[in-house]
Coordinates of N, CA and C in Angstrom, one line a residue:
Chain A
E27 N 122.7 125.9 85.6 CA 122.2 125.4 86.7 C 121.2 124.2 86.4
T28 N 121.1 123.4 87.4 CA 120.4 122.3 87.0 C 119.4 122.0 88.5
G29 N 118.7 121.3 88.6 CA 117.5 121.0 89.5 C 116.8 122.5 89.8
V30 N 116.7 122.4 91.3 CA 115.8 123.6 91.8 C 116.6 124.7 92.5
T31 N 116.9 125.7 92.0 CA 117.8 126.7 92.9 C 116.7 127.5 93.6
Q32 N 117.5 128.2 94.6 CA 116.4 129.2 95.7 C 117.7 130.2 96.1
T33 N 117.0 131.4 95.9 CA 117.9 132.5 96.5 C 117.1 133.5 97.2
P34 N 117.6 134.2 98.3 CA 118.8 133.8 98.8 C 118.9 132.6 99.6
R35 N 119.9 132.3 100.3 CA 120.2 131.0 101.0 C 119.8 131.8 102.3
H36 N 120.2 132.6 102.8 CA 120.0 133.2 104.1 C 119.4 134.5 104.1
L37 N 118.7 134.9 105.3 CA 117.9 136.1 105.0 C 117.5 136.4 106.4
V38 N 118.0 137.9 107.0 CA 117.6 138.5 108.3 C 116.8 139.6 108.1
M39 N 115.5 139.7 108.4 CA 114.9 140.9 108.5 C 114.3 141.2 109.5
G40 N 114.0 142.5 109.4 CA 112.8 143.2 110.7 C 111.7 143.1 110.3
M41 N 110.8 142.8 111.3 CA 109.1 142.7 111.1 C 108.5 143.6 110.3
T42 N 109.3 144.7 109.8 CA 108.7 145.9 109.0 C 109.1 145.9 107.5
N43 N 109.9 144.8 107.6 CA 110.7 145.0 106.2 C 109.8 144.3 105.0
K44 N 110.2 144.5 104.2 CA 109.5 143.4 102.9 C 110.4 142.7 102.2
K45 N 110.5 141.9 101.7 CA 111.5 140.8 101.2 C 111.2 139.7 100.2
S46 N 111.8 139.2 99.3 CA 110.9 138.2 98.4 C 112.1 137.2 98.5
L47 N 111.5 136.1 98.3 CA 112.4 134.6 98.2 C 111.9 134.3 96.8
K48 N 112.9 133.7 96.0 CA 113.0 133.3 94.7 C 113.2 131.9 94.9
C49 N 112.7 131.1 93.5 CA 112.6 129.8 93.4 C 113.0 129.5 91.7
E50 N 113.7 128.8 91.2 CA 113.5 128.5 89.9 C 113.8 127.0 89.5
Q51 N 112.9 126.0 88.7 CA 113.4 125.3 88.6 C 113.7 124.9 87.1
H52 N 114.5 123.8 87.1 CA 115.2 123.3 85.6 C 114.8 122.2 85.1
L53 N 113.8 121.4 85.7 CA 113.4 120.5 85.3 C 112.5 120.1 84.3
G54 N 111.7 121.4 84.0 CA 110.7 121.2 83.0 C 109.5 120.8 83.7
H55 N 109.5 121.1 85.0 CA 108.2 120.6 85.6 C 106.9 121.4 85.4
N56 N 105.8 121.1 85.8 CA 104.6 122.0 85.7 C 103.9 122.2 86.8
A57 N 104.5 121.8 88.3 CA 103.9 122.1 89.5 C 105.2 122.8 90.5
M58 N 104.9 123.5 91.1 CA 105.9 124.2 92.0 C 105.3 124.2 93.4
Y59 N 106.2 124.5 94.4 CA 105.3 124.3 95.6 C 106.4 125.3 96.9
W60 N 105.9 125.6 97.9 CA 106.3 126.3 99.0 C 106.0 126.0 100.4
Y61 N 107.3 125.0 101.1 CA 107.1 124.6 102.2 C 108.0 125.4 103.2
K62 N 107.5 125.2 104.4 CA 107.7 126.0 105.9 C 108.6 124.6 106.3
Q63 N 109.9 124.6 107.0 CA 110.4 123.9 108.2 C 110.8 124.8 109.2
S64 N 110.2 124.4 110.4 CA 110.6 125.1 111.8 C 111.3 124.0 112.6
A65 N 111.7 124.3 113.3 CA 112.9 123.4 114.1 C 111.7 122.4 114.8
K66 N 112.6 121.0 114.7 CA 111.5 120.0 115.0 C 110.2 119.7 114.6
K67 N 109.9 120.3 113.1 CA 108.5 119.7 113.0 C 108.6 119.5 111.9
P68 N 107.6 118.9 111.1 CA 107.4 118.5 110.0 C 107.4 119.2 108.9
L69 N 107.8 119.0 107.8 CA 107.7 120.1 106.6 C 106.2 120.5 106.4
E70 N 105.9 121.5 106.7 CA 104.6 122.1 106.1 C 104.3 122.7 105.1
L71 N 103.4 122.0 104.0 CA 103.2 122.5 102.9 C 102.3 124.2 103.1
M72 N 102.8 125.0 102.3 CA 102.3 126.3 102.3 C 101.1 126.7 101.0
F73 N 101.7 126.5 99.7 CA 101.3 126.8 98.3 C 101.7 125.8 97.4
V74 N 100.6 125.6 96.7 CA 101.1 124.8 95.5 C 100.4 125.5 94.1
Y75 N 101.4 125.5 93.3 CA 101.0 126.2 91.5 C 101.1 125.1 90.6
N76 N 100.1 125.1 89.9 CA 99.9 124.0 89.0 C 99.9 124.5 87.5
F77 N 100.7 124.4 86.6 CA 100.6 125.4 85.3 C 100.4 127.0 85.9
K78 N 100.7 127.4 86.8 CA 101.0 129.0 87.2 C 99.7 129.2 88.1
E79 N 99.0 128.4 88.2 CA 97.5 128.6 88.9 C 97.7 127.9 90.2
Q80 N 97.4 129.0 91.2 CA 97.5 128.4 92.6 C 96.3 127.3 92.7
T81 N 96.6 126.3 93.1 CA 95.6 125.2 93.4 C 95.5 124.8 95.2
E82 N 96.6 125.5 95.8 CA 96.4 125.1 97.0 C 97.0 126.5 98.0
N83 N 96.2 126.7 99.3 CA 96.6 127.6 99.8 C 96.3 127.0 101.6
N84 N 97.6 126.8 101.9 CA 97.2 125.9 103.4 C 96.9 126.5 104.5
S85 N 96.2 127.4 104.3 CA 95.9 128.4 105.5 C 96.8 129.4 106.1
V86 N 97.7 129.8 104.9 CA 98.7 130.8 105.1 C 98.4 132.0 105.5
P87 N 99.1 132.6 106.5 CA 98.6 134.3 106.8 C 98.8 135.0 105.5
S88 N 98.1 136.0 105.2 CA 98.3 136.9 104.2 C 99.4 138.0 104.5
R89 N 100.6 137.9 105.5 CA 101.9 138.2 105.1 C 102.9 137.4 104.2
F90 N 102.2 136.3 103.9 CA 103.0 135.9 102.8 C 102.4 135.7 101.5
S91 N 102.8 136.2 100.3 CA 102.1 136.5 99.2 C 102.9 135.7 98.3
P92 N 102.5 134.6 97.4 CA 103.2 133.8 96.3 C 102.9 134.6 95.1
E93 N 104.0 134.1 94.0 CA 103.7 134.8 92.8 C 104.3 133.5 92.1
C94 N 103.7 133.3 91.0 CA 104.1 132.3 90.0 C 104.0 132.6 88.5
P95 N 105.1 133.5 87.8 CA 104.8 134.4 86.9 C 104.8 133.3 85.6
N96 N 105.5 132.0 85.8 CA 105.5 131.0 84.6 C 105.8 129.9 85.4
S97 N 106.0 128.6 84.8 CA 105.9 127.3 85.1 C 107.5 127.1 85.8
S98 N 108.5 127.8 85.7 CA 109.9 127.8 85.8 C 110.0 128.7 87.2
H99 N 109.4 129.8 87.5 CA 109.6 130.4 88.9 C 108.9 130.7 89.5
L100 N 109.1 130.8 90.7 CA 108.1 130.8 92.2 C 108.8 131.9 92.8
F101 N 107.8 133.0 93.6 CA 108.5 133.8 94.3 C 107.4 133.7 95.8
L102 N 108.1 134.0 96.7 CA 107.1 134.0 98.1 C 107.5 135.8 98.5
H103 N 106.5 136.6 98.3 CA 106.9 138.0 98.6 C 106.2 138.1 100.3
L104 N 107.2 138.7 101.4 CA 107.2 138.5 102.7 C 107.0 140.1 103.0
H105 N 106.0 140.2 104.0 CA 105.7 141.2 104.5 C 105.1 141.6 105.8
T106 N 105.9 142.4 106.6 CA 105.6 142.5 108.3 C 105.1 140.8 108.9
L107 N 106.3 140.3 108.7 CA 106.5 139.0 109.2 C 106.7 139.1 110.9
Q108 N 106.5 137.8 111.7 CA 106.7 137.9 113.2 C 107.7 137.0 113.4
P109 N 108.4 137.0 114.4 CA 109.6 136.5 115.1 C 109.3 134.9 114.7
E110 N 107.9 134.5 115.0 CA 107.6 133.3 115.0 C 108.0 132.4 113.7
D111 N 108.1 133.5 112.4 CA 108.0 133.1 111.0 C 109.5 132.8 110.8
S112 N 110.5 132.6 111.8 CA 111.7 132.4 111.3 C 111.8 130.7 110.6
A113 N 112.3 130.6 109.7 CA 112.1 129.1 109.6 C 113.0 128.8 108.2
L114 N 113.0 127.4 107.9 CA 113.4 127.1 106.4 C 112.6 126.9 105.4
Y115 N 112.6 127.8 104.5 CA 111.7 127.9 103.4 C 112.2 127.0 102.3
L116 N 111.4 126.1 101.9 CA 111.9 125.3 100.8 C 110.6 125.4 99.6
C117 N 111.6 125.3 98.6 CA 110.7 125.2 96.8 C 110.8 123.6 96.7
A118 N 109.9 123.5 96.0 CA 109.9 122.4 95.2 C 108.9 122.1 94.1
S119 N 109.3 121.1 93.3 CA 108.8 121.0 92.0 C 108.7 119.7 91.5
S120 N 107.2 119.5 90.8 CA 107.1 118.1 90.1 C 106.4 118.2 88.9
Q121 N 106.2 117.0 88.4 CA 105.6 116.7 87.1 C 104.5 116.2 87.4
L122 N 103.2 117.1 87.5 CA 102.1 116.4 87.8 C 101.2 116.0 86.5
G123 N 100.3 114.9 86.8 CA 99.6 114.4 85.4 C 100.2 113.1 84.8
L124 N 101.2 112.9 85.4 CA 101.7 111.4 84.8 C 101.2 110.3 85.9
G125 N 100.2 110.5 86.7 CA 99.4 109.6 87.3 C 100.1 109.4 88.7
K126 N 100.0 108.5 89.7 CA 100.1 108.3 91.0 C 101.7 108.9 91.8
E127 N 102.7 108.2 90.7 CA 103.6 108.4 91.1 C 104.5 109.9 90.7
E128 N 104.0 110.9 91.6 CA 104.9 112.3 91.1 C 105.3 112.6 92.4
T129 N 106.7 112.7 92.2 CA 107.8 112.8 93.2 C 108.2 114.2 92.8
Q130 N 108.5 115.0 94.0 CA 108.7 116.2 94.2 C 110.2 116.6 94.6
Y131 N 111.1 117.5 93.9 CA 112.2 117.7 93.9 C 112.6 118.9 94.6
F132 N 113.4 119.2 95.6 CA 113.4 120.3 96.7 C 114.7 121.0 96.0
G133 N 114.5 122.5 96.6 CA 115.3 123.5 96.6 C 116.6 123.0 97.7
P134 N 117.5 123.9 98.1 CA 118.2 124.0 99.0 C 117.9 124.6 100.4
G135 N 116.9 125.6 100.0 CA 116.0 126.3 101.0 C 116.7 127.6 101.4
T136 N 115.7 128.6 101.8 CA 116.3 129.9 102.4 C 116.1 129.7 103.7
R137 N 117.0 130.0 104.7 CA 117.0 130.0 105.9 C 116.6 131.6 106.1
L138 N 115.4 131.9 107.2 CA 114.9 133.2 107.4 C 115.1 133.4 109.0
L139 N 115.4 134.5 109.1 CA 115.3 134.8 110.5 C 114.9 136.3 110.6
V140 N 113.7 136.3 111.4 CA 112.9 137.5 111.5 C 113.2 138.0 113.0
L141 N 113.7 139.4 112.9 CA 113.9 140.0 114.4 C 112.7 140.9 114.7
Chain B
D9 N 96.1 116.6 113.8 CA 96.5 115.2 114.0 C 97.6 114.8 113.0
Q10 N 98.7 114.1 113.4 CA 99.4 114.0 112.3 C 99.1 112.6 111.6
Q11 N 98.9 112.6 110.4 CA 98.7 111.5 109.4 C 100.2 110.5 109.3
V12 N 101.3 111.4 109.2 CA 102.7 110.4 109.1 C 103.4 110.7 110.2
K13 N 103.9 109.6 110.6 CA 104.7 109.6 112.4 C 105.8 108.5 112.1
Q14 N 106.9 109.7 112.5 CA 108.2 108.8 112.6 C 108.6 108.7 114.2
N15 N 108.4 107.5 114.9 CA 108.3 107.8 116.2 C 109.7 107.9 116.9
S16 N 110.7 107.5 115.9 CA 112.2 107.5 116.6 C 112.8 108.8 116.1
P17 N 112.9 109.9 116.9 CA 114.0 111.0 116.7 C 115.1 110.7 116.2
S18 N 115.8 109.7 116.6 CA 117.1 109.5 116.5 C 117.4 108.2 116.3
L19 N 118.7 107.5 115.6 CA 119.2 106.1 115.4 C 120.4 106.0 115.1
S20 N 121.0 105.3 115.9 CA 122.7 105.1 116.0 C 122.8 103.9 115.5
V21 N 123.8 103.7 114.4 CA 124.1 102.5 113.9 C 125.4 102.4 113.6
Q22 N 126.4 101.2 113.9 CA 127.8 101.2 113.4 C 127.7 100.9 111.9
E23 N 128.8 101.2 111.7 CA 129.4 101.5 110.1 C 129.3 99.9 109.7
G24 N 128.8 99.3 108.4 CA 128.8 98.0 107.9 C 127.4 97.3 108.5
R25 N 126.9 98.0 109.6 CA 125.6 97.1 109.9 C 124.0 97.6 109.2
I26 N 123.0 97.4 109.4 CA 121.6 97.5 108.7 C 121.4 98.9 109.7
S27 N 120.8 99.8 108.8 CA 120.0 100.6 109.6 C 118.5 100.3 109.1
I28 N 117.4 100.7 110.1 CA 116.1 100.1 109.8 C 115.1 101.7 110.2
L29 N 114.6 102.3 109.1 CA 114.1 103.6 109.6 C 112.5 103.3 109.5
N30 N 111.7 103.6 110.8 CA 110.3 103.5 110.6 C 109.4 104.6 110.4
C31 N 108.3 104.2 109.7 CA 107.1 105.1 109.4 C 105.7 104.6 109.3
D32 N 104.7 105.1 110.2 CA 103.5 104.8 110.5 C 102.5 105.8 109.7
Y33 N 101.2 105.4 109.2 CA 100.7 106.3 108.7 C 99.1 105.9 108.9
T34 N 98.3 107.2 108.6 CA 96.9 106.5 109.3 C 95.9 106.9 108.2
N35 N 95.9 107.5 106.9 CA 95.0 107.4 106.0 C 95.2 106.6 105.1
S36 N 94.6 105.4 104.7 CA 94.4 104.6 103.7 C 94.2 104.8 102.4
M37 N 94.1 106.1 102.1 CA 93.9 106.9 100.8 C 95.3 107.0 100.0
F38 N 96.5 107.2 101.1 CA 97.4 107.4 100.4 C 98.1 106.3 99.5
D39 N 98.6 106.7 98.4 CA 98.7 105.8 97.3 C 100.5 106.1 97.0
Y40 N 101.1 106.6 97.5 CA 102.7 106.7 96.8 C 103.4 107.4 98.0
F41 N 104.6 106.5 98.2 CA 104.9 106.7 99.5 C 106.8 106.9 99.3
L42 N 107.6 108.2 99.9 CA 108.6 108.4 99.3 C 109.4 108.7 100.8
W43 N 110.7 108.3 100.6 CA 111.9 108.5 101.5 C 112.7 109.8 101.2
Y44 N 113.3 110.8 101.7 CA 113.9 111.7 101.6 C 115.1 111.8 102.6
K45 N 116.2 112.2 102.1 CA 117.4 112.2 103.2 C 117.8 114.0 103.0
K46 N 118.2 114.2 104.3 CA 118.2 115.8 104.3 C 119.9 116.2 105.2
Y47 N 120.5 116.8 104.8 CA 121.9 117.2 105.3 C 121.5 118.6 105.6
P48 N 122.3 118.9 107.2 CA 122.0 120.3 107.7 C 122.4 121.2 106.3
A49 N 121.4 122.6 106.3 CA 121.9 123.6 105.4 C 121.5 123.2 104.0
E50 N 120.7 122.0 103.8 CA 120.4 121.8 102.5 C 118.9 121.3 102.3
G51 N 118.6 121.3 101.1 CA 116.9 120.9 101.0 C 116.9 119.3 101.0
P52 N 115.7 118.6 101.2 CA 115.7 117.3 101.1 C 115.9 116.8 99.7
T53 N 116.7 115.6 99.7 CA 116.9 114.9 98.6 C 116.2 113.6 98.4
F54 N 115.5 113.2 97.0 CA 114.7 112.3 97.2 C 115.7 110.9 97.0
L55 N 115.2 109.9 97.7 CA 115.8 108.9 98.0 C 115.4 107.4 97.2
I56 N 114.3 107.2 97.8 CA 113.4 106.2 97.3 C 112.1 106.0 97.4
S57 N 111.3 105.4 96.8 CA 109.8 105.6 96.6 C 109.0 104.3 96.6
I58 N 107.7 103.8 96.8 CA 107.1 102.8 96.6 C 105.6 103.2 96.5
S59 N 105.1 102.7 95.4 CA 104.0 102.6 94.8 C 102.8 101.9 96.1
S60 N 101.6 102.2 96.3 CA 101.0 101.4 97.0 C 100.4 100.0 96.6
I61 N 100.7 99.8 95.3 CA 100.4 98.4 94.6 C 101.4 97.4 95.1
K62 N 102.8 97.8 95.6 CA 104.0 97.2 95.7 C 104.0 97.0 97.3
D63 N 105.0 95.9 97.6 CA 105.1 95.7 99.0 C 106.8 96.0 99.1
K64 N 107.6 96.1 98.2 CA 109.0 96.3 98.3 C 109.4 96.9 97.1
N65 N 110.3 97.8 97.4 CA 111.1 98.4 96.2 C 112.8 98.6 96.6
E66 N 113.6 98.1 95.6 CA 114.9 98.3 96.0 C 115.7 98.8 94.9
D67 N 116.6 99.6 95.6 CA 117.6 100.5 94.6 C 119.1 100.7 95.6
G68 N 119.8 99.6 94.8 CA 121.3 99.7 95.7 C 121.4 99.0 97.2
R69 N 121.6 99.9 98.0 CA 121.9 99.4 99.5 C 120.4 100.1 100.3
F70 N 119.5 100.6 99.2 CA 118.8 100.9 100.0 C 117.1 100.1 99.7
T71 N 116.4 99.9 100.7 CA 115.0 99.1 100.1 C 113.9 99.3 101.0
V72 N 112.8 99.7 100.7 CA 111.8 100.2 101.1 C 110.9 99.3 101.3
F73 N 110.2 98.8 102.3 CA 108.9 98.0 102.5 C 107.9 98.5 103.2
L74 N 106.8 98.1 102.2 CA 105.1 98.7 102.7 C 104.4 97.7 103.0
N75 N 103.7 97.9 104.3 CA 102.7 96.9 104.9 C 101.5 97.6 105.0
K76 N 100.9 97.4 104.0 CA 99.4 98.4 104.0 C 98.6 98.0 105.0
S77 N 98.2 96.7 105.5 CA 97.5 96.2 106.3 C 97.8 97.1 107.8
A78 N 99.1 97.1 108.1 CA 99.8 97.6 109.4 C 99.7 99.2 109.3
K79 N 99.7 99.6 107.9 CA 100.1 101.1 107.4 C 101.1 101.3 108.1
H80 N 102.2 100.7 107.6 CA 103.6 100.9 108.1 C 104.3 100.6 106.7
L81 N 105.7 101.5 106.8 CA 106.6 101.6 105.9 C 108.1 101.8 106.5
S82 N 109.0 101.1 105.8 CA 110.3 101.1 106.5 C 111.4 101.4 105.3
L83 N 112.3 101.8 105.9 CA 113.6 101.9 105.0 C 114.9 101.0 105.6
H84 N 115.7 100.4 104.7 CA 116.3 99.7 105.2 C 117.7 99.9 104.4
I85 N 119.0 100.1 105.2 CA 120.1 100.7 104.4 C 121.1 99.5 104.9
V86 N 121.7 99.0 104.0 CA 122.5 98.0 104.4 C 123.4 98.0 103.2
P87 N 124.9 97.9 103.6 CA 125.5 98.5 104.7 C 125.5 99.8 104.6
S88 N 125.3 100.0 106.0 CA 125.6 101.6 106.4 C 126.8 102.0 106.3
Q89 N 126.8 103.3 105.8 CA 128.1 103.9 105.8 C 127.8 105.4 106.8
P90 N 129.1 105.9 107.0 CA 129.1 107.3 107.8 C 128.7 108.3 107.0
G91 N 128.3 108.3 105.5 CA 128.0 109.2 104.5 C 126.5 109.1 104.7
D92 N 125.9 108.1 105.1 CA 124.6 108.2 105.5 C 124.0 108.8 106.6
S93 N 124.9 109.2 107.3 CA 124.6 110.1 108.6 C 123.7 111.2 108.0
A94 N 122.1 111.5 108.3 CA 121.5 112.9 107.8 C 120.2 112.4 108.7
V95 N 119.1 113.2 108.2 CA 118.0 113.2 108.7 C 117.4 112.5 107.6
Y96 N 116.4 111.7 107.9 CA 115.3 110.7 106.9 C 114.5 111.3 107.1
F97 N 113.3 111.9 106.1 CA 112.0 111.8 106.2 C 111.1 110.9 105.4
C98 N 110.2 110.4 106.2 CA 109.3 109.6 104.9 C 108.1 110.5 104.7
A99 N 107.5 110.3 103.4 CA 106.2 111.1 103.0 C 105.4 110.3 102.4
A100 N 103.7 110.8 102.5 CA 102.9 110.0 102.1 C 102.2 110.9 100.9
S101 N 101.6 110.2 99.8 CA 101.0 111.4 98.8 C 99.7 110.7 98.5
Q102 N 99.0 111.7 98.4 CA 97.4 111.5 97.7 C 97.7 112.6 96.8
G103 N 96.9 112.5 95.7 CA 96.8 113.2 94.4 C 97.8 114.2 94.3
G104 N 99.4 113.7 94.5 CA 99.9 114.9 94.4 C 100.6 115.4 95.4
K105 N 100.2 115.4 96.7 CA 100.5 116.0 97.9 C 100.8 115.4 98.5
L106 N 102.1 115.6 99.3 CA 102.8 115.0 99.9 C 102.4 115.7 101.6
I107 N 102.4 114.4 102.7 CA 102.5 114.8 104.1 C 104.0 114.3 104.5
F108 N 104.3 115.0 105.3 CA 105.7 114.6 105.9 C 105.6 114.2 107.4
G109 N 106.6 113.2 107.5 CA 106.8 112.5 108.8 C 107.7 113.9 109.5
Q110 N 108.0 113.3 110.7 CA 109.1 114.3 111.7 C 110.2 114.4 111.6
G111 N 110.8 112.9 110.9 CA 111.9 112.9 110.6 C 112.9 112.1 111.8
T112 N 113.6 111.5 111.2 CA 115.1 110.8 112.2 C 116.0 110.7 111.7
E113 N 116.7 111.1 112.8 CA 118.3 111.6 112.5 C 118.9 110.2 112.8
L114 N 119.7 110.1 111.6 CA 120.7 108.7 111.7 C 121.9 108.9 111.7
S115 N 122.5 108.3 112.6 CA 123.9 108.7 112.6 C 124.8 107.2 112.6
V116 N 125.7 107.3 111.6 CA 126.7 106.1 111.4 C 127.8 106.3 112.0
K117 N 128.3 105.3 112.9 CA 129.2 105.5 113.3 C 130.7 104.7 113.0
P118 N 131.8 105.1 112.5 CA 132.9 104.1 112.0 C 133.3 103.5 112.9

């Protein structure tokens, strides 16, 4: 595997379900990110992890719970979601600390539908 | 208030011609700018970037121009090809945090 991978690619869940999204980066980066993309809206940053430590929580509801066990893996645990949470969830990684030019590389995303 | 704006939701161009995608930003502290390309059902793919200390960066058919005084960024694709049809997002960075525009859907017609 190369780049950034995400599983599952598609997920349908009920509002009472608990599910997890998984992201793995094979680029040797030290930072990982979760983004949400809703229809016709810009990508919204949700969480940032730098060296496994959460450095940003962009006012995300507690029904989204991130976990970063190491610098290569990132999870997003989902619990009691609402239909308006249906969106494309994207994971990205980058190498922070190289100066200003820190490009983020994205995975293919998980298309989530909450019924 | 959106800090990064792409005011054209769509653009249609004939194959072989130039495509020009535009992006405006409001925060003068942004120090790095990027363009991403996105196909349906895939994640954004990094295309080209430019540092705030430059005004032009070129990579093959793709050139990004930065006008800091106007807080304006543009991506030129020449010649345009049907495979370039996708949604293009501009993004601005401050301290490694990216702010994205809404995207412009480019359609290149044969």
